[in-house]
């Protein structure tokens, strides 16, 4: 029996017109000017509405060579549902306006059997946008290539459990047919996000935000989850995918395949100049085999 997760944010966060959506994504992928590389095994990409972050996201998804990949693990943060665990989807198919992505039920069963995951209801699944915003890009990039998805909602996971999930998932990194799509926006700045940290030495507020984000991005590029944790504790940067990123860093550290993360694009939704302003930052990265 097929259990469908509908594209609940189509028509609001992105267009539900298949032709228009395909053209938009193709355009952004083309503009990024990236060459597809079989060396790329994962991405970190934003998940805001496409009018905000669609262009930035192309700098992640444009790296993907779909030829030898058969499975995509999706790691996204939970915005509405509170859990201290990682949760698995109960759906058997994730629909998008431009093609459907079947869920890899075998891997879901394998992960269930560890006893470390909970299940999220379809209602929770459809309310969450963090993974959905990656789906149309994946559907586009993998057009004509059979691929399955393994959606994992990453809750408010404690540091030691981030390490545990990382070790648990590390074996999947060692299979070159697996790919990883990690969903995160970066700094949410402004009183509406309860985050107005600012150090004048950087100049205008938006320059401070950029310096703060770049510091975090540099640490993520070192691949060190402990250093990333320390950075978050010190600056409390409102990176909403901090937990999925941390789990991914632990996965890479625990796997025997050497993979290096590089950020390729950084944007802000607007330039904050006063405390009345607000912005969200978007950063896109590729995780590539380190020869």
PDB file of C-alpha atoms in Angstrom, residues 7-154:
ATOM      1  CA  UNK A   7       4.281  18.441  -1.710  1.00  0.00           C
ATOM      2  CA  UNK A   8       2.509  20.519   0.949  1.00  0.00           C
ATOM      3  CA  UNK A   9       4.559  23.681   0.326  1.00  0.00           C
ATOM      4  CA  UNK A  10       4.085  23.714  -3.456  1.00  0.00           C
ATOM      5  CA  UNK A  11       2.004  26.709  -4.476  1.00  0.00           C
ATOM      6  CA  UNK A  12       3.353  28.802  -1.597  1.00  0.00           C
ATOM      7  CA  UNK A  13       7.081  28.278  -0.995  1.00  0.00           C
ATOM      8  CA  UNK A  14       7.639  27.429  -4.664  1.00  0.00           C
ATOM      9  CA  UNK A  15       5.453  27.214  -7.732  1.00  0.00           C
ATOM     10  CA  UNK A  16       3.216  24.177  -8.179  1.00  0.00           C
ATOM     11  CA  UNK A  17       3.269  24.691 -11.958  1.00  0.00           C
ATOM     12  CA  UNK A  18       5.449  21.784 -13.219  1.00  0.00           C
ATOM     13  CA  UNK A  19       6.639  23.567 -16.383  1.00  0.00           C
ATOM     14  CA  UNK A  20       7.489  26.787 -14.544  1.00  0.00           C
ATOM     15  CA  UNK A  21       9.217  24.916 -11.712  1.00  0.00           C
ATOM     16  CA  UNK A  22      11.341  22.850 -14.104  1.00  0.00           C
ATOM     17  CA  UNK A  23      12.347  25.991 -16.023  1.00  0.00           C
ATOM     18  CA  UNK A  24      13.233  27.879 -12.834  1.00  0.00           C
ATOM     19  CA  UNK A  25      15.422  25.058 -11.524  1.00  0.00           C
ATOM     20  CA  UNK A  26      17.086  24.496 -14.901  1.00  0.00           C
ATOM     21  CA  UNK A  27      17.808  28.219 -15.135  1.00  0.00           C
ATOM     22  CA  UNK A  28      19.417  28.417 -11.700  1.00  0.00           C
ATOM     23  CA  UNK A  29      21.443  25.253 -12.288  1.00  0.00           C
ATOM     24  CA  UNK A  30      22.677  26.645 -15.598  1.00  0.00           C
ATOM     25  CA  UNK A  31      23.539  30.039 -14.079  1.00  0.00           C
ATOM     26  CA  UNK A  32      25.617  28.408 -11.336  1.00  0.00           C
ATOM     27  CA  UNK A  33      27.993  27.301 -14.115  1.00  0.00           C
ATOM     28  CA  UNK A  34      29.067  24.236 -12.138  1.00  0.00           C
ATOM     29  CA  UNK A  35      30.433  21.046 -13.615  1.00  0.00           C
ATOM     30  CA  UNK A  36      28.803  17.856 -12.348  1.00  0.00           C
ATOM     31  CA  UNK A  37      31.340  15.736 -10.501  1.00  0.00           C
ATOM     32  CA  UNK A  38      31.143  12.042  -9.581  1.00  0.00           C
ATOM     33  CA  UNK A  39      33.506  12.972  -6.719  1.00  0.00           C
ATOM     34  CA  UNK A  40      30.707  14.896  -4.982  1.00  0.00           C
ATOM     35  CA  UNK A  41      29.017  12.670  -2.395  1.00  0.00           C
ATOM     36  CA  UNK A  42      26.910  15.160  -0.507  1.00  0.00           C
ATOM     37  CA  UNK A  43      25.649  18.726  -0.282  1.00  0.00           C
ATOM     38  CA  UNK A  44      24.613  21.241   2.341  1.00  0.00           C
ATOM     39  CA  UNK A  45      21.887  23.481   0.927  1.00  0.00           C
ATOM     40  CA  UNK A  46      19.317  26.000   2.181  1.00  0.00           C
ATOM     41  CA  UNK A  47      15.575  25.376   2.516  1.00  0.00           C
ATOM     42  CA  UNK A  48      13.822  28.745   2.325  1.00  0.00           C
ATOM     43  CA  UNK A  49      11.206  29.633  -0.267  1.00  0.00           C
ATOM     44  CA  UNK A  50      12.745  29.462  -3.737  1.00  0.00           C
ATOM     45  CA  UNK A  51      12.336  33.209  -4.320  1.00  0.00           C
ATOM     46  CA  UNK A  52      14.783  33.650  -1.413  1.00  0.00           C
ATOM     47  CA  UNK A  53      17.181  30.714  -1.595  1.00  0.00           C
ATOM     48  CA  UNK A  54      16.499  28.867  -4.856  1.00  0.00           C
ATOM     49  CA  UNK A  55      19.405  30.516  -6.648  1.00  0.00           C
ATOM     50  CA  UNK A  56      21.851  29.859  -3.792  1.00  0.00           C
ATOM     51  CA  UNK A  57      20.739  26.214  -3.567  1.00  0.00           C
ATOM     52  CA  UNK A  58      21.726  25.635  -7.206  1.00  0.00           C
ATOM     53  CA  UNK A  59      25.374  25.995  -6.103  1.00  0.00           C
ATOM     54  CA  UNK A  60      24.905  22.810  -4.084  1.00  0.00           C
ATOM     55  CA  UNK A  61      22.676  20.721  -6.362  1.00  0.00           C
ATOM     56  CA  UNK A  62      24.533  21.737  -9.538  1.00  0.00           C
ATOM     57  CA  UNK A  63      27.516  19.636  -8.413  1.00  0.00           C
ATOM     58  CA  UNK A  64      25.649  16.350  -8.469  1.00  0.00           C
ATOM     59  CA  UNK A  65      26.488  13.745 -11.087  1.00  0.00           C
ATOM     60  CA  UNK A  66      23.462  11.420 -10.945  1.00  0.00           C
ATOM     61  CA  UNK A  67      25.052   8.606 -12.983  1.00  0.00           C
ATOM     62  CA  UNK A  68      26.102   6.199 -10.202  1.00  0.00           C
ATOM     63  CA  UNK A  69      23.921   7.320  -7.309  1.00  0.00           C
ATOM     64  CA  UNK A  70      20.918   5.165  -6.422  1.00  0.00           C
ATOM     65  CA  UNK A  71      20.002   6.504  -2.972  1.00  0.00           C
ATOM     66  CA  UNK A  72      19.819   9.932  -1.350  1.00  0.00           C
ATOM     67  CA  UNK A  73      19.785  10.341   2.423  1.00  0.00           C
ATOM     68  CA  UNK A  74      17.955  13.544   3.356  1.00  0.00           C
ATOM     69  CA  UNK A  75      18.809  15.118   6.702  1.00  0.00           C
ATOM     70  CA  UNK A  76      16.657  18.068   7.733  1.00  0.00           C
ATOM     71  CA  UNK A  77      15.994  19.926  10.983  1.00  0.00           C
ATOM     72  CA  UNK A  78      12.609  19.880  12.699  1.00  0.00           C
ATOM     73  CA  UNK A  79      10.905  23.291  12.836  1.00  0.00           C
ATOM     74  CA  UNK A  80       7.531  22.402  14.394  1.00  0.00           C
ATOM     75  CA  UNK A  81       7.793  19.000  16.029  1.00  0.00           C
ATOM     76  CA  UNK A  82       9.903  18.535  19.148  1.00  0.00           C
ATOM     77  CA  UNK A  83      11.957  15.393  19.591  1.00  0.00           C
ATOM     78  CA  UNK A  84      15.434  14.670  20.942  1.00  0.00           C
ATOM     79  CA  UNK A  85      15.841  11.832  18.464  1.00  0.00           C
ATOM     80  CA  UNK A  86      16.014  11.389  14.722  1.00  0.00           C
ATOM     81  CA  UNK A  87      12.710  10.427  13.120  1.00  0.00           C
ATOM     82  CA  UNK A  88      12.039   8.351  10.017  1.00  0.00           C
ATOM     83  CA  UNK A  89       9.315   8.944   7.455  1.00  0.00           C
ATOM     84  CA  UNK A  90       6.352   6.587   7.240  1.00  0.00           C
ATOM     85  CA  UNK A  91       5.735   7.531   3.608  1.00  0.00           C
ATOM     86  CA  UNK A  92       6.565   5.212   0.730  1.00  0.00           C
ATOM     87  CA  UNK A  93       6.744   8.019  -1.825  1.00  0.00           C
ATOM     88  CA  UNK A  94       7.593  11.737  -1.717  1.00  0.00           C
ATOM     89  CA  UNK A  95       5.709  13.584  -4.423  1.00  0.00           C
ATOM     90  CA  UNK A  96       6.915  16.756  -6.175  1.00  0.00           C
ATOM     91  CA  UNK A  97       5.267  18.721  -9.012  1.00  0.00           C
ATOM     92  CA  UNK A  98       8.022  17.506 -11.370  1.00  0.00           C
ATOM     93  CA  UNK A  99       8.302  13.834 -10.462  1.00  0.00           C
ATOM     94  CA  UNK A 100       8.005  11.484  -7.530  1.00  0.00           C
ATOM     95  CA  UNK A 101      10.791  10.120  -5.348  1.00  0.00           C
ATOM     96  CA  UNK A 102      10.203   6.661  -3.873  1.00  0.00           C
ATOM     97  CA  UNK A 103      11.362   6.123  -0.284  1.00  0.00           C
ATOM     98  CA  UNK A 104      13.905   3.334   0.253  1.00  0.00           C
ATOM     99  CA  UNK A 105      11.813   1.177   2.577  1.00  0.00           C
ATOM    100  CA  UNK A 106      14.580  -1.425   3.027  1.00  0.00           C
ATOM    101  CA  UNK A 107      16.968   1.133   4.498  1.00  0.00           C
ATOM    102  CA  UNK A 108      14.143   2.601   6.612  1.00  0.00           C
ATOM    103  CA  UNK A 109      13.571  -0.911   8.056  1.00  0.00           C
ATOM    104  CA  UNK A 110      17.320  -1.310   8.666  1.00  0.00           C
ATOM    105  CA  UNK A 111      17.433   1.986  10.569  1.00  0.00           C
ATOM    106  CA  UNK A 112      14.235   1.147  12.477  1.00  0.00           C
ATOM    107  CA  UNK A 113      15.831  -2.105  13.606  1.00  0.00           C
ATOM    108  CA  UNK A 114      18.583  -0.186  15.455  1.00  0.00           C
ATOM    109  CA  UNK A 115      15.940   0.990  17.942  1.00  0.00           C
ATOM    110  CA  UNK A 116      17.452   4.489  17.904  1.00  0.00           C
ATOM    111  CA  UNK A 117      14.921   6.193  15.637  1.00  0.00           C
ATOM    112  CA  UNK A 118      11.339   7.234  16.123  1.00  0.00           C
ATOM    113  CA  UNK A 119       8.714   7.522  13.382  1.00  0.00           C
ATOM    114  CA  UNK A 120       7.086  10.773  12.331  1.00  0.00           C
ATOM    115  CA  UNK A 121       3.458  10.830  11.275  1.00  0.00           C
ATOM    116  CA  UNK A 122       2.572  11.948   7.751  1.00  0.00           C
ATOM    117  CA  UNK A 123       1.088  15.085   9.336  1.00  0.00           C
ATOM    118  CA  UNK A 124       4.442  15.981  10.959  1.00  0.00           C
ATOM    119  CA  UNK A 125       6.219  15.035   7.719  1.00  0.00           C
ATOM    120  CA  UNK A 126       4.032  17.290   5.577  1.00  0.00           C
ATOM    121  CA  UNK A 127       4.228  20.215   8.018  1.00  0.00           C
ATOM    122  CA  UNK A 128       8.037  20.217   7.776  1.00  0.00           C
ATOM    123  CA  UNK A 129       9.605  22.151   4.890  1.00  0.00           C
ATOM    124  CA  UNK A 130      13.322  21.517   5.520  1.00  0.00           C
ATOM    125  CA  UNK A 131      13.526  18.350   3.424  1.00  0.00           C
ATOM    126  CA  UNK A 132      10.713  19.199   1.022  1.00  0.00           C
ATOM    127  CA  UNK A 133      12.630  22.222  -0.310  1.00  0.00           C
ATOM    128  CA  UNK A 134      15.405  19.856  -1.471  1.00  0.00           C
ATOM    129  CA  UNK A 135      13.024  17.497  -3.277  1.00  0.00           C
ATOM    130  CA  UNK A 136      12.271  19.402  -6.507  1.00  0.00           C
ATOM    131  CA  UNK A 137      16.010  19.972  -7.020  1.00  0.00           C
ATOM    132  CA  UNK A 138      16.689  16.268  -6.479  1.00  0.00           C
ATOM    133  CA  UNK A 139      13.830  15.302  -8.796  1.00  0.00           C
ATOM    134  CA  UNK A 140      15.317  17.610 -11.437  1.00  0.00           C
ATOM    135  CA  UNK A 141      18.948  16.505 -11.057  1.00  0.00           C
ATOM    136  CA  UNK A 142      18.035  12.798 -11.001  1.00  0.00           C
ATOM    137  CA  UNK A 143      15.568  13.028 -13.899  1.00  0.00           C
ATOM    138  CA  UNK A 144      15.830   9.781 -15.884  1.00  0.00           C
ATOM    139  CA  UNK A 145      17.927   8.116 -13.170  1.00  0.00           C
ATOM    140  CA  UNK A 146      16.211   5.725 -10.756  1.00  0.00           C
ATOM    141  CA  UNK A 147      16.884   7.025  -7.243  1.00  0.00           C
ATOM    142  CA  UNK A 148      15.321   6.413  -3.826  1.00  0.00           C
ATOM    143  CA  UNK A 149      15.297   8.724  -0.815  1.00  0.00           C
ATOM    144  CA  UNK A 150      15.852   8.071   2.889  1.00  0.00           C
ATOM    145  CA  UNK A 151      14.318  11.047   4.739  1.00  0.00           C
ATOM    146  CA  UNK A 152      15.614  11.564   8.301  1.00  0.00           C
ATOM    147  CA  UNK A 153      14.190  14.347  10.452  1.00  0.00           C
ATOM    148  CA  UNK A 154      16.912  15.393  12.897  1.00  0.00           C
TER     149      UNK A 154
END
